[in-house]
XYZ file of C-alpha atoms in Angstrom:
418
model
C 72.042 80.136 51.260
C 69.672 77.402 52.402
C 72.643 75.092 52.958
C 74.296 77.674 55.234
C 71.073 78.059 57.220
C 70.885 74.302 57.722
C 74.546 74.212 58.816
C 73.963 77.030 61.288
C 70.913 75.312 62.703
C 72.885 72.090 63.175
C 75.655 73.950 65.006
C 73.136 75.529 67.383
C 71.488 72.170 67.957
C 74.840 70.548 68.761
C 75.750 73.377 71.154
C 72.407 73.079 72.884
C 72.786 69.315 73.192
C 76.302 69.597 74.601
C 75.207 72.265 77.051
C 72.303 70.149 78.211
C 74.509 67.042 78.475
C 77.187 68.752 80.552
C 74.692 70.613 82.705
C 72.391 67.717 83.543
C 75.093 65.064 83.423
C 77.179 66.896 86.017
C 74.161 67.454 88.249
C 73.314 63.730 88.152
C 76.802 62.851 89.358
C 76.748 65.205 92.339
C 74.746 64.811 95.541
C 72.108 67.447 96.224
C 72.171 69.509 99.410
C 69.857 71.867 101.209
C 70.281 74.287 104.079
C 68.314 72.650 106.885
C 67.151 74.316 110.078
C 68.655 73.432 113.447
C 66.547 76.021 115.238
C 64.896 79.368 114.593
C 63.012 80.968 111.721
C 63.930 79.570 108.289
C 62.812 82.824 106.618
C 65.813 84.578 108.206
C 68.111 82.535 105.938
C 66.241 83.306 102.707
C 68.953 85.714 101.484
C 71.852 83.462 102.436
C 73.852 81.188 100.114
C 76.867 79.099 101.129
C 79.657 78.652 98.582
C 82.002 75.706 98.439
C 83.194 72.624 96.583
C 82.177 68.999 96.335
C 85.326 66.863 96.507
C 83.971 63.302 96.706
C 85.280 60.796 94.201
C 87.377 62.240 91.387
C 87.661 65.964 90.770
C 86.334 69.017 92.560
C 83.150 70.874 91.611
C 82.107 74.342 92.818
C 78.637 74.238 94.349
C 76.357 76.519 96.311
C 73.601 75.671 98.750
C 70.671 77.633 100.145
C 67.279 77.001 101.718
C 65.930 76.080 98.273
C 68.597 73.468 97.476
C 71.970 73.245 95.759
C 73.455 73.693 92.295
C 76.748 73.908 90.509
C 78.160 77.410 90.704
C 79.843 77.460 87.317
C 77.846 78.111 84.170
C 77.838 75.864 81.146
C 79.140 77.240 77.857
C 75.573 77.293 76.574
C 74.408 79.450 79.494
C 77.223 81.936 78.955
C 76.677 82.089 75.197
C 72.944 82.678 75.542
C 73.217 85.358 78.238
C 73.191 88.839 76.690
C 71.309 91.042 79.153
C 74.170 91.799 81.488
C 76.188 90.128 84.256
C 73.180 89.250 86.421
C 74.899 86.466 88.332
C 77.892 88.651 89.140
C 75.806 90.871 91.395
C 74.680 90.022 94.911
C 72.369 93.027 94.948
C 68.780 92.303 93.965
C 68.326 95.897 92.799
C 70.754 95.305 89.920
C 68.771 92.359 88.648
C 65.721 94.624 88.649
C 67.637 97.348 86.778
C 68.828 94.927 84.087
C 65.269 93.701 83.680
C 63.596 97.138 83.608
C 66.245 99.051 81.617
C 68.162 96.482 79.520
C 69.252 98.985 76.892
C 70.725 101.415 79.392
C 72.343 98.722 81.548
C 73.891 96.699 78.726
C 77.666 96.478 79.073
C 77.771 98.204 82.472
C 79.524 96.169 85.160
C 80.586 96.674 88.746
C 78.584 98.432 91.446
C 80.510 101.607 92.303
C 79.351 104.009 89.599
C 75.562 103.989 90.014
C 72.924 106.282 91.484
C 69.148 106.173 91.156
C 66.133 108.055 92.482
C 62.547 108.560 91.357
C 63.658 110.775 88.460
C 66.866 109.362 87.028
C 69.235 106.427 86.768
C 72.884 107.463 86.523
C 76.076 105.572 85.698
C 79.508 107.221 85.761
C 82.991 105.981 85.006
C 86.519 107.381 84.862
C 89.485 106.177 82.854
C 93.039 107.248 82.193
C 94.726 107.317 78.804
C 98.209 108.502 77.908
C 100.206 109.043 74.757
C 102.869 106.668 73.457
C 105.456 108.930 75.053
C 105.040 107.970 78.720
C 106.920 111.087 79.843
C 104.066 113.251 78.666
C 100.910 113.827 80.629
C 97.831 111.843 79.779
C 94.140 112.489 80.380
C 91.655 111.493 83.042
C 88.338 111.133 81.258
C 84.948 111.141 82.930
C 81.715 110.034 81.298
C 78.211 110.037 82.756
C 75.226 108.229 81.293
C 71.885 109.437 82.608
C 68.443 107.959 81.969
C 65.345 110.111 82.474
C 62.899 107.628 84.015
C 59.842 109.672 83.018
C 60.660 110.124 79.323
C 63.114 107.274 78.692
C 65.621 109.691 77.149
C 69.328 109.049 77.642
C 72.053 111.669 78.012
C 75.854 111.473 77.940
C 78.030 113.974 79.806
C 81.819 114.074 79.489
C 84.870 115.939 80.717
C 88.615 115.406 80.867
C 91.653 116.620 82.774
C 95.301 116.678 81.697
C 97.302 114.823 84.325
C 99.992 112.188 84.864
C 98.745 109.272 86.940
C 98.716 105.475 87.003
C 94.957 105.040 86.827
C 91.651 106.582 87.870
C 88.378 104.923 88.832
C 84.965 105.980 90.163
C 84.265 104.967 93.770
C 80.880 106.622 94.393
C 78.198 108.662 92.628
C 75.633 110.899 94.317
C 73.165 113.581 93.278
C 72.511 116.596 95.492
C 69.963 119.063 94.180
C 70.947 119.931 90.615
C 74.482 118.546 90.923
C 75.950 115.124 90.156
C 79.020 114.229 92.225
C 81.420 111.664 90.752
C 83.868 110.654 93.463
C 87.070 109.473 91.807
C 90.137 107.700 93.157
C 93.352 108.822 91.417
C 96.560 106.831 91.895
C 100.020 108.198 91.180
C 103.525 106.706 91.170
C 105.213 106.951 94.599
C 102.557 109.337 95.929
C 99.522 109.090 98.166
C 96.364 108.488 96.195
C 94.002 111.443 95.741
C 90.241 111.579 96.022
C 88.600 113.978 93.557
C 84.955 115.003 93.657
C 84.097 115.854 90.037
C 80.858 117.839 89.987
C 78.519 118.160 86.969
C 75.310 120.085 86.383
C 72.563 117.449 86.348
C 70.443 119.387 83.830
C 73.032 120.540 81.290
C 75.858 118.075 81.879
C 78.363 120.914 82.159
C 81.296 120.351 84.540
C 81.009 122.772 87.448
C 84.036 122.222 89.673
C 86.610 119.671 90.764
C 87.326 119.263 94.482
C 90.344 117.468 95.883
C 88.991 116.018 99.119
C 91.434 117.076 101.881
C 92.310 113.910 103.802
C 95.816 114.853 104.901
C 99.298 113.889 103.754
C 101.864 111.395 104.973
C 104.189 112.799 107.628
C 107.414 111.312 106.224
C 108.843 110.240 102.889
C 109.062 106.610 103.969
C 105.358 106.542 104.873
C 102.157 106.641 102.871
C 98.471 107.335 103.422
C 96.051 104.636 102.389
C 92.535 105.997 101.961
C 89.741 103.449 102.170
C 86.300 104.612 101.115
C 83.254 103.556 103.126
C 80.373 104.388 100.802
C 76.672 103.658 101.109
C 76.228 99.869 101.278
C 73.346 99.897 98.794
C 75.144 100.963 95.612
C 72.378 103.000 93.947
C 70.911 104.570 97.110
C 71.182 108.246 97.958
C 73.418 109.252 100.852
C 74.596 112.853 101.391
C 77.844 111.666 102.938
C 80.709 109.252 102.447
C 83.281 108.064 104.973
C 87.022 107.515 104.633
C 89.274 105.403 106.820
C 92.747 106.902 106.432
C 95.771 104.898 107.582
C 99.350 106.128 107.714
C 101.661 103.174 107.214
C 105.186 102.318 106.202
C 105.598 102.625 102.459
C 105.151 99.257 100.805
C 106.730 100.326 97.498
C 109.907 102.380 97.154
C 109.187 102.910 93.460
C 106.907 101.466 90.832
C 108.743 98.125 90.833
C 110.558 97.267 94.059
C 108.934 96.376 97.365
C 110.347 98.238 100.355
C 109.593 95.308 102.641
C 108.454 91.723 102.423
C 106.453 92.146 105.621
C 103.004 93.610 106.092
C 103.312 97.432 106.265
C 103.252 98.805 109.815
C 100.284 101.051 110.549
C 101.126 104.139 112.661
C 97.754 105.861 112.820
C 94.125 105.468 111.740
C 91.620 108.273 111.347
C 88.004 108.348 110.254
C 86.600 111.241 108.184
C 83.169 112.200 106.924
C 82.796 114.076 103.626
C 79.558 115.947 102.929
C 78.799 116.215 99.207
C 76.618 119.333 99.326
C 78.988 121.506 101.375
C 82.301 119.917 100.414
C 83.232 119.845 104.101
C 85.410 117.195 105.718
C 85.289 116.510 109.440
C 87.102 114.016 111.620
C 84.857 111.661 113.557
C 85.635 110.979 117.234
C 85.721 107.238 116.792
C 88.246 104.494 117.338
C 88.676 103.314 113.765
C 89.654 99.766 114.649
C 92.819 99.730 116.728
C 92.688 95.924 116.950
C 92.558 95.597 113.175
C 96.249 94.771 112.868
C 96.027 91.867 115.293
C 96.797 88.608 113.547
C 93.722 86.529 112.807
C 91.307 89.451 112.990
C 89.507 91.018 110.035
C 87.395 94.160 110.089
C 84.561 95.287 107.838
C 83.328 98.884 107.633
C 79.722 99.442 106.576
C 77.669 102.583 105.940
C 73.891 102.195 105.742
C 72.049 105.526 105.736
C 73.143 107.350 108.901
C 74.529 104.232 110.605
C 78.237 103.393 110.501
C 79.040 99.808 111.526
C 82.320 98.034 112.184
C 82.286 94.246 112.174
C 85.392 92.642 113.712
C 85.745 88.922 113.084
C 88.082 86.485 114.828
C 87.858 82.718 115.121
C 86.453 83.040 118.628
C 84.055 85.985 118.374
C 82.333 88.561 116.183
C 82.173 92.107 117.594
C 79.762 94.737 116.257
C 80.021 98.481 116.936
C 77.487 100.945 115.502
C 77.419 104.739 115.418
C 74.645 107.145 114.374
C 76.237 109.857 112.223
C 73.282 112.240 112.495
C 73.011 112.262 116.305
C 76.422 111.071 117.473
C 74.770 108.205 119.359
C 76.959 105.176 120.043
C 74.880 101.988 120.099
C 75.619 99.243 122.655
C 78.385 96.917 121.528
C 77.305 93.425 120.447
C 79.554 90.359 120.845
C 78.674 86.892 119.546
C 80.992 84.067 120.526
C 81.562 80.832 118.644
C 80.547 78.922 121.770
C 77.019 80.316 121.508
C 76.529 78.240 118.356
C 78.699 75.133 118.709
C 82.253 73.980 119.177
C 84.105 75.497 116.268
C 85.666 78.594 114.759
C 84.168 81.486 112.853
C 85.413 81.601 109.262
C 83.260 84.478 108.035
C 80.683 87.054 109.060
C 78.743 89.706 107.147
C 76.268 92.417 108.134
C 73.328 93.560 106.001
C 69.868 95.018 106.531
C 69.864 94.788 110.321
C 71.223 91.236 110.448
C 74.584 89.536 111.117
C 75.270 86.441 109.009
C 77.733 83.971 110.528
C 79.610 80.917 109.260
C 81.106 78.561 111.853
C 83.431 75.694 110.900
C 82.823 72.706 113.181
C 85.974 70.902 112.005
C 89.322 71.902 110.582
C 88.751 73.437 107.096
C 89.890 71.150 104.267
C 90.886 68.446 106.783
C 87.609 66.585 107.240
C 84.063 66.623 106.003
C 82.168 67.994 108.982
C 79.475 70.377 107.795
C 79.588 73.990 109.043
C 76.873 75.802 110.928
C 75.440 79.057 109.630
C 73.501 81.495 111.762
C 71.610 84.776 111.500
C 71.567 87.236 114.411
C 69.860 90.543 115.163
C 72.453 93.304 114.773
C 70.911 95.392 117.579
C 71.244 92.882 120.407
C 72.967 89.781 119.010
C 69.984 87.460 119.463
C 70.367 84.312 117.355
C 67.339 84.165 115.047
C 68.316 81.143 112.972
C 70.797 78.269 112.888
C 71.170 75.792 110.053
C 73.581 73.431 108.315
C 73.997 71.991 104.786
C 72.614 68.454 104.605
C 72.524 65.941 101.718
C 68.985 65.357 100.474
C 69.625 63.251 97.360
C 72.542 60.928 96.614
C 72.259 60.880 92.793
C 74.144 57.601 92.700
C 76.947 58.612 95.064
C 77.908 56.147 97.841
C 76.961 57.047 101.417
C 80.563 57.716 102.441
C 80.827 60.503 99.816
C 77.626 62.385 100.613
C 79.279 64.770 103.063
C 82.450 65.271 101.038
C 81.796 68.981 100.607
C 83.555 72.082 101.907
C 81.614 75.298 102.469
C 84.038 78.073 103.375
C 82.307 81.204 102.061
C 78.892 82.785 101.818
C 77.099 85.493 99.899
C 74.119 87.584 100.929
C 71.515 88.781 98.445
C 70.977 92.408 99.416
């Protein structure tokens, strides 16, 4: 027995040594970078991290850079093996790191961000799955499960229900609690049919299923068309919001059956409508908003964001970022905000994100992947577009690399810690 203990200890020591060697050895070979201020308040960039690759010399290494410095993005084997408290680094929401730290037992094994809800009384996680028998012609079952943690007593509860059905898959897209009811909003996909949105309602005290509501979002007008229903849920995954939005697009059918594509081209969009669903009443109403008519224009991407009562659309092209905001409680349309690439520098926008009253921008000052010119990142006020910060990644330590390799890094993406 003692011999086995010694062997085990040696294995752990070797693993630790290898992990340390690969971690520190790789860091010594790569230059170090830091997000440096061009103008504005550095504190505005505290939640911002740029993601990219160092390509100098031989090989390519994923790195990330922020106001505090840079590091390799990938984890060593030792880091992965030692981590057992949950996928902390997979989340860009600071609230999840706090949840894993405060409630490790409850959070263990729970991934993703769509199935959570929390308030001063409870922490709730819900999921849906679909299972079928070996005979695929027979109906299977959609199964719901809810784990609830009483924050006052520490007691955990499990609620479950199931529904006989024949679908491709089912997944939870939002969870909310209204009064004594828990609403588990579920996306259900079927073969050659429009997807359905089901609001599965449970009693929060007893766990008993109360009702199941199919959210009425319309049907496609022709057999060769389909409705694609995009949920716009509360941006902060665990926060309470009595409503959820849906962007519903009628488009040409991309699949004629479960295997063959109807077209090799991007499906044509014929109409776009925006709906609001109220959990407490079960009512659906159409919102009098343009839901992004320019969204199909080549080179333009659109983000839809719901924060409390404010619905925001963020339209990003290489030349400009356009922000439209709408107050769902009053019907007030806020003044449109437009930020052009020329306001920052000569270049093209590659990405933009909105969070917590700010717009985060990434401007490429050279052709991506063609040269080593560093990008410019900026933070603007979402209300009026004022630029509050501008910065750029800069090498701060060579670590043995020659001068002509210090700027051999591409930063094409960014993440925001919410």
